[in-house]
Short mmCIF file of C-alpha atoms and ligand atoms in Angstrom, two decimals:
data_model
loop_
_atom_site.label_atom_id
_atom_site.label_comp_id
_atom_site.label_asym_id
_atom_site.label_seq_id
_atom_site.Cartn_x
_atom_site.Cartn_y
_atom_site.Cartn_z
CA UNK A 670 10.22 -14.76 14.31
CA UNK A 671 13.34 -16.38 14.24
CA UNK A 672 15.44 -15.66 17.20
CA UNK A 673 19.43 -16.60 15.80
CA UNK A 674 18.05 -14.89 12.81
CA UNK A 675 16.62 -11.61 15.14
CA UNK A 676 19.79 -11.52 16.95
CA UNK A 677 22.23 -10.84 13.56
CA UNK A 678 19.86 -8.10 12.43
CA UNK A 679 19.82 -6.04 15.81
CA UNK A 680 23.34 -6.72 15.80
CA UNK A 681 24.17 -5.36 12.02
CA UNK A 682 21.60 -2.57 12.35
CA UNK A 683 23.52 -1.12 15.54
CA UNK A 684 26.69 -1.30 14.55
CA UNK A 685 28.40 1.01 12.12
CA UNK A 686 28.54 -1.06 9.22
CA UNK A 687 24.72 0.43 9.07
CA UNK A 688 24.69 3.63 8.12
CA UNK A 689 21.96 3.96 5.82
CA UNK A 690 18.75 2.22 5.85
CA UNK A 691 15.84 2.49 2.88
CA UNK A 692 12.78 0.63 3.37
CA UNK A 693 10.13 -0.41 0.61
CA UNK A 694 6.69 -0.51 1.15
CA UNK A 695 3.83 -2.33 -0.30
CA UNK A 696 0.29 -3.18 0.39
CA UNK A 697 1.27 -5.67 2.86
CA UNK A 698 2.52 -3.11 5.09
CA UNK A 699 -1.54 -1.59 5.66
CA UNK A 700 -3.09 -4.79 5.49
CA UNK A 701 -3.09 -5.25 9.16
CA UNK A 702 -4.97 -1.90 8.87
CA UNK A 703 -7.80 -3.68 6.87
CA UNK A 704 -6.69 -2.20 3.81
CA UNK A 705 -6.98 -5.02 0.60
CA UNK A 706 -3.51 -5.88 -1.16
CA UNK A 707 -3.21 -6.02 -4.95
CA UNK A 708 -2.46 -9.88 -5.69
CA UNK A 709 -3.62 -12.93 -4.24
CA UNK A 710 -7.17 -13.19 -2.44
CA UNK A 711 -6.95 -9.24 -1.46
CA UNK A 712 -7.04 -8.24 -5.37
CA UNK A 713 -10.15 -8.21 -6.50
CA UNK A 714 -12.81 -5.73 -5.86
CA UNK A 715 -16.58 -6.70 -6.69
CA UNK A 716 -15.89 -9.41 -9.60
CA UNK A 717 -12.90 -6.53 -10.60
CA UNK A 718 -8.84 -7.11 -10.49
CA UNK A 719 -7.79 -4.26 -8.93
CA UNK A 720 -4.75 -4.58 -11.23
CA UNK A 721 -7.55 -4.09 -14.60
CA UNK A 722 -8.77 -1.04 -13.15
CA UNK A 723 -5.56 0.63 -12.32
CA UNK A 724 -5.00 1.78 -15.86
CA UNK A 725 -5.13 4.73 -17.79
CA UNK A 726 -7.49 2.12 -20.25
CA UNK A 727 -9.98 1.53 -17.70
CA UNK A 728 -10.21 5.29 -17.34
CA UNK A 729 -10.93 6.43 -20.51
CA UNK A 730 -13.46 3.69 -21.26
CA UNK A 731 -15.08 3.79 -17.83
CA UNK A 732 -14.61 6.18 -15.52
CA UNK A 733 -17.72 5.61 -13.75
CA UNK A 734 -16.50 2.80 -12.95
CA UNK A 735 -13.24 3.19 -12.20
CA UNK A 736 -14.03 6.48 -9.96
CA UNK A 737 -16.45 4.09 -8.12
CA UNK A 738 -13.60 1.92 -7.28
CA UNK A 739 -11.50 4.81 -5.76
CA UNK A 740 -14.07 6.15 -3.79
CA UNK A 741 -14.72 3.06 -2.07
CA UNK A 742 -10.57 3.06 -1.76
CA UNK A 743 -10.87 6.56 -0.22
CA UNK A 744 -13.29 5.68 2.17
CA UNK A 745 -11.65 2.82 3.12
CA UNK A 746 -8.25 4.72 3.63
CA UNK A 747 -10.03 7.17 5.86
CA UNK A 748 -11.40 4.76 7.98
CA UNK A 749 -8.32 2.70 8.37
CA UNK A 750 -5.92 3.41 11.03
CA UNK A 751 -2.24 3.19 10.97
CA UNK A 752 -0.83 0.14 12.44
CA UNK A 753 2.57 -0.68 14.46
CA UNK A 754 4.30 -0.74 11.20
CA UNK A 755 3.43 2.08 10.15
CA UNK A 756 4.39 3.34 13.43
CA UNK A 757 7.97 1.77 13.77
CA UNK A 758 8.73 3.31 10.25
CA UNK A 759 7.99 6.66 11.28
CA UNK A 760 9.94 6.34 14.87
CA UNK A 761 13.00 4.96 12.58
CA UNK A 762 12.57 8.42 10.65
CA UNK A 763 12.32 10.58 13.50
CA UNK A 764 15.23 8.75 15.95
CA UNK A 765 17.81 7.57 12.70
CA UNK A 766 19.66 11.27 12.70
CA UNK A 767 20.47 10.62 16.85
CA UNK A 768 21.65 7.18 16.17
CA UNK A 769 24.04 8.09 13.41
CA UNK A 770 21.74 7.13 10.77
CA UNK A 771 20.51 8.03 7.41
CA UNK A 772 16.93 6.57 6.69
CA UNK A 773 14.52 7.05 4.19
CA UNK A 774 10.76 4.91 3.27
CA UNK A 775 10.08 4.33 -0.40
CA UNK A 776 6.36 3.19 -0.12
CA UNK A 777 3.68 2.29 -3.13
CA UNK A 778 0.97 2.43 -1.02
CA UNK A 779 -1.18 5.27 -1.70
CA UNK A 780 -3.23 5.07 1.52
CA UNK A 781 -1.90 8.15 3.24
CA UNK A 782 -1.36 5.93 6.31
CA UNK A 783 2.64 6.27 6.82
CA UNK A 784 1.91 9.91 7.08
CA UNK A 785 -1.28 9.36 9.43
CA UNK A 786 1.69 7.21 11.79
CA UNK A 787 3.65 11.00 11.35
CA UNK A 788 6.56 9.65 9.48
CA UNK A 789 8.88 12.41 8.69
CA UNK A 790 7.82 14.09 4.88
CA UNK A 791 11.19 14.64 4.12
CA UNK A 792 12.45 10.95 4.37
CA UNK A 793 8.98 9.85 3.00
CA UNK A 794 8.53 9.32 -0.87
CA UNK A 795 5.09 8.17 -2.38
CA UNK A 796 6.05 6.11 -5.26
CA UNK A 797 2.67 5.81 -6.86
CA UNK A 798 0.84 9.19 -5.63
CA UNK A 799 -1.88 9.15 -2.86
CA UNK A 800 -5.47 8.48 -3.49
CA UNK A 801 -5.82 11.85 -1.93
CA UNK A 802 -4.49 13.97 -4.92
CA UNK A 803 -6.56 15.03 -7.51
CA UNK A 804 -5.22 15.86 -11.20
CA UNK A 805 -7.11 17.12 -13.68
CA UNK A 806 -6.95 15.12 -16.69
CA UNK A 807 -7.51 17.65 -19.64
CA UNK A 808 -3.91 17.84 -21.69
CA UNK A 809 -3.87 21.68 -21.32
CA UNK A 810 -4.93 22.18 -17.97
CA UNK A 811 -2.38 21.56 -14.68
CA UNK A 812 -4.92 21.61 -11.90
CA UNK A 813 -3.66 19.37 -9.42
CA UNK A 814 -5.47 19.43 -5.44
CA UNK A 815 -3.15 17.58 -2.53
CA UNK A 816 -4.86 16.54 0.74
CA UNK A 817 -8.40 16.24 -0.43
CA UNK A 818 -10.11 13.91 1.83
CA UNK A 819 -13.72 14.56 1.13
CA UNK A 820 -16.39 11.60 0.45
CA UNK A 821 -18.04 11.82 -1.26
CA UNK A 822 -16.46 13.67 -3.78
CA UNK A 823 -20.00 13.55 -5.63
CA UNK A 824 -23.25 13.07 -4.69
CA UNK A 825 -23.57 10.19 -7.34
CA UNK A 826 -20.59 8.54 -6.06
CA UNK A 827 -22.27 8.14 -2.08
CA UNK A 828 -23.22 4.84 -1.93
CA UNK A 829 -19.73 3.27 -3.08
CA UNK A 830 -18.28 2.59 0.78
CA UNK A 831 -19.24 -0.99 1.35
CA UNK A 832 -18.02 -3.47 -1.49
CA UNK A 833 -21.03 -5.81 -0.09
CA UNK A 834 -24.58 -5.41 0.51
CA UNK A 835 -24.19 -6.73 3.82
CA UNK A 836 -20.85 -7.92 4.81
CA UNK A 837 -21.75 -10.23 7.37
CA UNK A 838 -22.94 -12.69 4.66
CA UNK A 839 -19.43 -11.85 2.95
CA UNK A 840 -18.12 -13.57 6.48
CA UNK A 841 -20.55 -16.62 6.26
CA UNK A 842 -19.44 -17.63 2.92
CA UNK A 843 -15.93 -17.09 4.00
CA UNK A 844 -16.51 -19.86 6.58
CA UNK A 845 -18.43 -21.97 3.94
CA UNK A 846 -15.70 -21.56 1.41
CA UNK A 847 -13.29 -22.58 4.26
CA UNK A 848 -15.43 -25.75 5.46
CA UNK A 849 -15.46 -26.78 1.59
CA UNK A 850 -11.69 -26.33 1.01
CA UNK A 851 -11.18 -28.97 4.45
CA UNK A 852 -13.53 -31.51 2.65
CA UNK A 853 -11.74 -31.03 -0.50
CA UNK A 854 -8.87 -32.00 1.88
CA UNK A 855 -10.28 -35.25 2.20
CA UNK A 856 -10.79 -36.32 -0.90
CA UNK A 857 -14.51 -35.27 -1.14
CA UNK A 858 -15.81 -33.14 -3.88
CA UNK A 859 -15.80 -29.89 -2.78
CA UNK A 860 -19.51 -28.17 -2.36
CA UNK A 861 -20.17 -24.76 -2.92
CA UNK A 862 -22.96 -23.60 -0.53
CA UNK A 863 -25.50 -20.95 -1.85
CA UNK A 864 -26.64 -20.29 1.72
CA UNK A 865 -25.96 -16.90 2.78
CA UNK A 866 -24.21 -15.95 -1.22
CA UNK A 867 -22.91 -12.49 -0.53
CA UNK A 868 -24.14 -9.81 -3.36
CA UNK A 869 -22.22 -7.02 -4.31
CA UNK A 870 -23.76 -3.55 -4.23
CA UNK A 871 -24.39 -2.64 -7.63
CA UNK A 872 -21.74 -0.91 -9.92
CA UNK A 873 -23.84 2.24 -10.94
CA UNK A 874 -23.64 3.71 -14.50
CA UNK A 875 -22.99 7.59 -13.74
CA UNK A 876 -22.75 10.04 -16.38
CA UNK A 877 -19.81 12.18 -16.58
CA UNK A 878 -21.76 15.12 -15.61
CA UNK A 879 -21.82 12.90 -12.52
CA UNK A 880 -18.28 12.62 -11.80
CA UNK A 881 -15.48 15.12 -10.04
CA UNK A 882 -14.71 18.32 -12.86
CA UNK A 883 -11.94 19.80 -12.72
CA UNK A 884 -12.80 23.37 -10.44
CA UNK A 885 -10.11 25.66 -12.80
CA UNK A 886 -11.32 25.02 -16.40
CA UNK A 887 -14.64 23.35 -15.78
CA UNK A 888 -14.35 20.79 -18.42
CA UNK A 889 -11.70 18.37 -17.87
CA UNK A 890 -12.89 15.25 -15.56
CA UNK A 891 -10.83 15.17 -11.99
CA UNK A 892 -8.88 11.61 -11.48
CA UNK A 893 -6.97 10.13 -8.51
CA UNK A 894 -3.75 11.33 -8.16
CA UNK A 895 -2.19 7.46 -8.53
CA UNK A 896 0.24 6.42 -10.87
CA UNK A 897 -1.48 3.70 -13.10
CA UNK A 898 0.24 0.97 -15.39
CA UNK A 899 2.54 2.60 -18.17
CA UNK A 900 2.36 6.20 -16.95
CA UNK A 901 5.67 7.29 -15.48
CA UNK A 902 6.36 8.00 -11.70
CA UNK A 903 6.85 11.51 -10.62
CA UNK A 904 10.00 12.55 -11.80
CA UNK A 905 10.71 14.49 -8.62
CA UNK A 906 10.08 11.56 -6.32
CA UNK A 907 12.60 9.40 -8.46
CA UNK A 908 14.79 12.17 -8.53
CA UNK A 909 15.65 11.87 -4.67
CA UNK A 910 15.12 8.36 -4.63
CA UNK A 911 17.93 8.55 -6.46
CA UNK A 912 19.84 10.82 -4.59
CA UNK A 913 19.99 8.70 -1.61
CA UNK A 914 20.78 5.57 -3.25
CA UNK A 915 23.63 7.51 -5.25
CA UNK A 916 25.23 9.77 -2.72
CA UNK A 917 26.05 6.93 -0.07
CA UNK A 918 26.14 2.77 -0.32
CA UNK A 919 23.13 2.44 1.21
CA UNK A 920 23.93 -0.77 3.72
CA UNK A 921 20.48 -2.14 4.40
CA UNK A 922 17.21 -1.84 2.70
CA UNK A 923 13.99 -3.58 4.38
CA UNK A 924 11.15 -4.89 1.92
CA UNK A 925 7.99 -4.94 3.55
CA UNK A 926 5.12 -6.30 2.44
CA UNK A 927 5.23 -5.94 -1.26
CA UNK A 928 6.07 -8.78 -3.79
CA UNK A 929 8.26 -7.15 -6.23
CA UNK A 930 6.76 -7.55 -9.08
CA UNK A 931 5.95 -3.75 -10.33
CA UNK A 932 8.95 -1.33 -11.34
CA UNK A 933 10.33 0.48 -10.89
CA UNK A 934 9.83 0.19 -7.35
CA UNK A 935 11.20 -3.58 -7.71
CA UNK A 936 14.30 -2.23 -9.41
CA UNK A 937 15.65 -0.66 -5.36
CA UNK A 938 16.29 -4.06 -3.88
CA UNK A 939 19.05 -5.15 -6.92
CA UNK A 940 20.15 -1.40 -6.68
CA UNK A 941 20.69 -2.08 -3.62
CA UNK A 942 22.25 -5.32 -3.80
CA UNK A 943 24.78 -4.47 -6.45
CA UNK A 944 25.73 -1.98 -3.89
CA UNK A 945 27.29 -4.22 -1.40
CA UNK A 946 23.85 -3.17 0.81
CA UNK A 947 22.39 -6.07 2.62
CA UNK A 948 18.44 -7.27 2.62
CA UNK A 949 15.76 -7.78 5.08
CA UNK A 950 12.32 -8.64 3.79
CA UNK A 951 8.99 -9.16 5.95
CA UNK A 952 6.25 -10.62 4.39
CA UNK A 953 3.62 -13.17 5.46
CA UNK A 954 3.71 -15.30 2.46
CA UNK A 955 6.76 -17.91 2.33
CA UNK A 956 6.83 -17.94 -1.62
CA UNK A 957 7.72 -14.10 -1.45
CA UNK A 958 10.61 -14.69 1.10
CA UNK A 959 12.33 -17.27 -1.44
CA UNK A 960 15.72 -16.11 -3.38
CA UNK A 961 16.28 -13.71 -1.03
CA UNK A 962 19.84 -14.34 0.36
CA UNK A 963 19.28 -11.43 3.28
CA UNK A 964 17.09 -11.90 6.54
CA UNK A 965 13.88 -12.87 5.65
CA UNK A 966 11.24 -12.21 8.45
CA UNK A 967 7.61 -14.46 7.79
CA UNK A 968 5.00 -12.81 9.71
CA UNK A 969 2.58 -9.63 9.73
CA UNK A 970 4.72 -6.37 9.27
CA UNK A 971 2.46 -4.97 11.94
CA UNK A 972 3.67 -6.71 14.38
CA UNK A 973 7.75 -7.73 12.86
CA UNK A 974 8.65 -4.55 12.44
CA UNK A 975 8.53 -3.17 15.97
CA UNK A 976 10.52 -6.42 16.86
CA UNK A 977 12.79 -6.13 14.11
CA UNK A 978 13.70 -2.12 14.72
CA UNK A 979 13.84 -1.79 18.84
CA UNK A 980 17.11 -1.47 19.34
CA UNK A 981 17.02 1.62 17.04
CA UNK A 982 13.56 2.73 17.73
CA UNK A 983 13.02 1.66 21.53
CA UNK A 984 9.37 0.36 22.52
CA UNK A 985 7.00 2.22 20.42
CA UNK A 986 3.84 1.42 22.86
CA UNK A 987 3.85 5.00 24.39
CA UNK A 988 3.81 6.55 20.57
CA UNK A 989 1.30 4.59 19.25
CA UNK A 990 -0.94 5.24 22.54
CA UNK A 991 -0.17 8.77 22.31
CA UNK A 992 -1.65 8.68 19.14
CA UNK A 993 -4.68 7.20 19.51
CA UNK A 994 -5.84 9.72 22.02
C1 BJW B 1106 2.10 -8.92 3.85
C2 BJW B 1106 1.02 -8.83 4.71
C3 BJW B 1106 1.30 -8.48 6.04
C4 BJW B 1106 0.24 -9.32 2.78
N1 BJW B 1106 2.56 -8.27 6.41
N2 BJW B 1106 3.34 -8.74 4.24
C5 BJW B 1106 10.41 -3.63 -16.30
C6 BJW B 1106 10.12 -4.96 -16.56
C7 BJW B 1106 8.80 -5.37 -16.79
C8 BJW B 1106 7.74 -4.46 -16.78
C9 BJW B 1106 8.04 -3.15 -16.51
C10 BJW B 1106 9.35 -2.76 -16.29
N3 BJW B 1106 9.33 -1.43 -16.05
C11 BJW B 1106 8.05 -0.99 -16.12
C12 BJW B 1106 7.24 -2.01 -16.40
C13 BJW B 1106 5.77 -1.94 -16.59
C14 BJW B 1106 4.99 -1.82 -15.31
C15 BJW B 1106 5.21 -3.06 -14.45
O1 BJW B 1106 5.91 -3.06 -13.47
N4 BJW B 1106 4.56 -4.14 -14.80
C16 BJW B 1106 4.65 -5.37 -14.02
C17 BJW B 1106 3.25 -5.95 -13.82
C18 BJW B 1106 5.60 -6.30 -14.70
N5 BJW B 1106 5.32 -0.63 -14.55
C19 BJW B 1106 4.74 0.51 -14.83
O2 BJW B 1106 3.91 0.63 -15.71
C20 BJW B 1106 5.15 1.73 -14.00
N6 BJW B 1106 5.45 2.81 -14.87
C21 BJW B 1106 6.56 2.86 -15.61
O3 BJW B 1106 7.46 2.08 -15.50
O4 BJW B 1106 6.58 3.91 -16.48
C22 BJW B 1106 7.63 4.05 -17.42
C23 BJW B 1106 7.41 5.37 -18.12
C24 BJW B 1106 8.44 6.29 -18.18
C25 BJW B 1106 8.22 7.50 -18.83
C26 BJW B 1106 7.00 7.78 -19.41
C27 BJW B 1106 5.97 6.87 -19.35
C28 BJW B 1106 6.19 5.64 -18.70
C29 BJW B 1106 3.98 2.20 -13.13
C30 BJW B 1106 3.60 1.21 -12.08
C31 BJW B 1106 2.37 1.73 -11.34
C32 BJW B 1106 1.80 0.71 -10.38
N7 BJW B 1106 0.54 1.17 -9.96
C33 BJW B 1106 -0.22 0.40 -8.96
C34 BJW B 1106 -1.59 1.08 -8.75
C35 BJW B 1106 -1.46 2.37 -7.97
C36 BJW B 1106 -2.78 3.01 -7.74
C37 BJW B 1106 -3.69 2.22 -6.82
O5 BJW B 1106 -3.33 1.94 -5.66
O6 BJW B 1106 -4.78 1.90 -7.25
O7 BJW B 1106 0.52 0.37 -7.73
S1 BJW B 1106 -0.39 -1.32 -9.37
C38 BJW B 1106 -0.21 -1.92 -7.74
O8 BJW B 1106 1.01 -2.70 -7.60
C39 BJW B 1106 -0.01 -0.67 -6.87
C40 BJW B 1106 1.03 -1.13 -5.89
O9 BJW B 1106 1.69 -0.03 -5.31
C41 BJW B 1106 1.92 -2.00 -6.74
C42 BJW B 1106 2.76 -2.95 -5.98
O10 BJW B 1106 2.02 -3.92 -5.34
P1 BJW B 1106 2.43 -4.40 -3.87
O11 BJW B 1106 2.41 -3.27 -2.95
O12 BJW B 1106 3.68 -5.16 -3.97
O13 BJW B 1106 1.18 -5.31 -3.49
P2 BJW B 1106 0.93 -6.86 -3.79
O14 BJW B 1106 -0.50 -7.12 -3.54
O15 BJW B 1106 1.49 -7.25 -5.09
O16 BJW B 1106 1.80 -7.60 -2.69
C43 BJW B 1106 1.47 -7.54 -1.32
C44 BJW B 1106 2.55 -8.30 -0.57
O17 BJW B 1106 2.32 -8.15 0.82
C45 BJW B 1106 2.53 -9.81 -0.86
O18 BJW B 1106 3.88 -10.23 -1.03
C46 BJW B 1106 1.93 -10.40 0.40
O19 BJW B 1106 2.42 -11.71 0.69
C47 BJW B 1106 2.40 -9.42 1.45
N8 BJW B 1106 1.57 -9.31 2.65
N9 BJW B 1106 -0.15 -9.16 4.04
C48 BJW B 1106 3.56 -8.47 5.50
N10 BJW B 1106 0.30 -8.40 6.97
#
């Protein structure tokens, strides 16, 4: 991390020019935790973008499928573990009152992990739901179940934890596909070893007599509680989203581990900006760190962000030990 550029933030952050502090969240906030990302190398489940299946489309047309992807999402999310980012978010919301601040966490993840790390509820907003909702998807029926974390939700859907047959090979090709990228370094055509070729477990065809019904009218097929491409965040949650942003300037928001490139959720940083609020963004990819004209911190969020907040939050080591007993 840079240092000079360390030493303004913990300077602006504790002085009283900072008042109010939103942070955004994206998938590069749980990585750290094991948990995939949406672009880049982390996007694609089996031969899938996870982008494709995160549609109301792929739904209707599949939802075998798609139902096969959240599960394995679900399982994932249950096994992961919040990491120090997680951690130093939640500190933030519990300490910001004491130190004359207001703070609230915007995230898009849907990984139930910021509330794992016990961030405060009420300066928490899920942008895009929680894999751990379930809605009902019949027009005339309202069922919706908060907190579910069984797996598997079905018996037909056991069987979808591990993207790979056996993962190890999924490491040896990594290693082969890393070996072949050097020699294409040097000029050489690159070869692409078949030694070890990871397989996918199979994508099953289930019926939907095989997938989760809706338990009040028995018909209607259950879905993840997400918010998908072209469906409309929950009105509530943008409701005090924008409360916050429009009943103070908010003076600093930190973008963590997202790209930007999904709105709303984008839409905060400018809101902020045309504000007069200032902009911190941690992410461990240079090309997502460029136009911004704020601090930009290149690294792991995992490990920035308890860095990046001690002077508000103190050394979180005790909290997150605390924790994991
Ligand atoms: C690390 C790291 C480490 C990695 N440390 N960093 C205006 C203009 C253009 C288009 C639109 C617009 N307004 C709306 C749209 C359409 C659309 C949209 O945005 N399209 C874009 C593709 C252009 N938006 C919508 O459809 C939204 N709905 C809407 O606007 O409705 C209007 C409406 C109103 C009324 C009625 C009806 C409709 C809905 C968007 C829903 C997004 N849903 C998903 C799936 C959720 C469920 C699931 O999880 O499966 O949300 S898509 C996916 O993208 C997911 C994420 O939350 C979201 C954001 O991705 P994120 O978090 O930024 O991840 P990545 O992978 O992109 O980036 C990771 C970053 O981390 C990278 O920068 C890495 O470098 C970094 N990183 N490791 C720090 N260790």
């Amino acid at each position: 991390m840079n240092q000079g550029s360390l030493a303004s933030f913990h300077e602006y952050i504790t002085t009283d020019k900072c008042r109010t502090i939103l942070a955004l969240c994206g998938a590069g906030l749980s990585a750290s935790s094991g948990l995939p990302t949406f672009r880049g190398s982390g996007g694609l489940w089996k031969n899938y973008s996870s982008m494709d299946l995160a549609t109301p489309d792929a739904f209707n047309v599949d939802p075998g499928l798609v139902w096969q992807f959240y599960s394995y999402r679900r399982y994932k999310a249950i096994q992961a573990k919040p990491n120090n980012g997680h951690y130093a978010l939640s500190q933030l919301s519990k300490v910001a009152a004491s130190k004359g601040k207001k703070f609230l966490t915007l995230t898009q993840n849907v990984d139930g992990l910021s509330r794992r790390a016990h961030h405060d509820p009420e300066q928490l907003l899920e942008l895009h739901g929680s894999l751990f909702t379930l809605k009902c998807t019949s027009f005339d029926c309202t069922y919706t179940e908060n907190n579910n974390f069984k797996h598997p939700l079905t018996p037909q859907l056991q069987g979808c934890e591990e993207e790979w047959i056996n993962p190890r090979k999924r490491q040896r090709r990594t290693e082969n596909e890393n070996e072949n990228e050097n020699e294409n370094e040097d000029g050489k055509d690159a070869v692409i070893s078949t030694t070890g070729s990871p397989e996918f477990t199979p994508v099953k065809e289930i019926p939907r007599s095989g997938l989760p019904t809706c338990p009040q009218c028995k018909t209607g097929l259950l879905r993840p509680g997400v918010v998908w491409f072209g469906e409309s965040l929950p009105f509530k949650v943008l409701d005090q989203a924008d409360q916050f942003i429009m009943s103070q300037k908010v003076d600093l928001i930190l973008v963590i581990g997202t790209s930007q490139s999904v709105w709303p959720a984008a839409g905060y940083v400018n809101r902020v900006k045309l504000q007069g609020g200032k902009v911190a963004i941690f992410n461990t990819d240079e090309e997502d760190l460029e136009g911004c004209d704020g601090w930009k911190f290149l690294g792991d969020a995992a490990e920035l962000l308890p860095q990046a907040l001690k002077p508000l939050i103190g050394d979180i080591t005790e909290v997150v030990e605390n924790d994991k007993e």
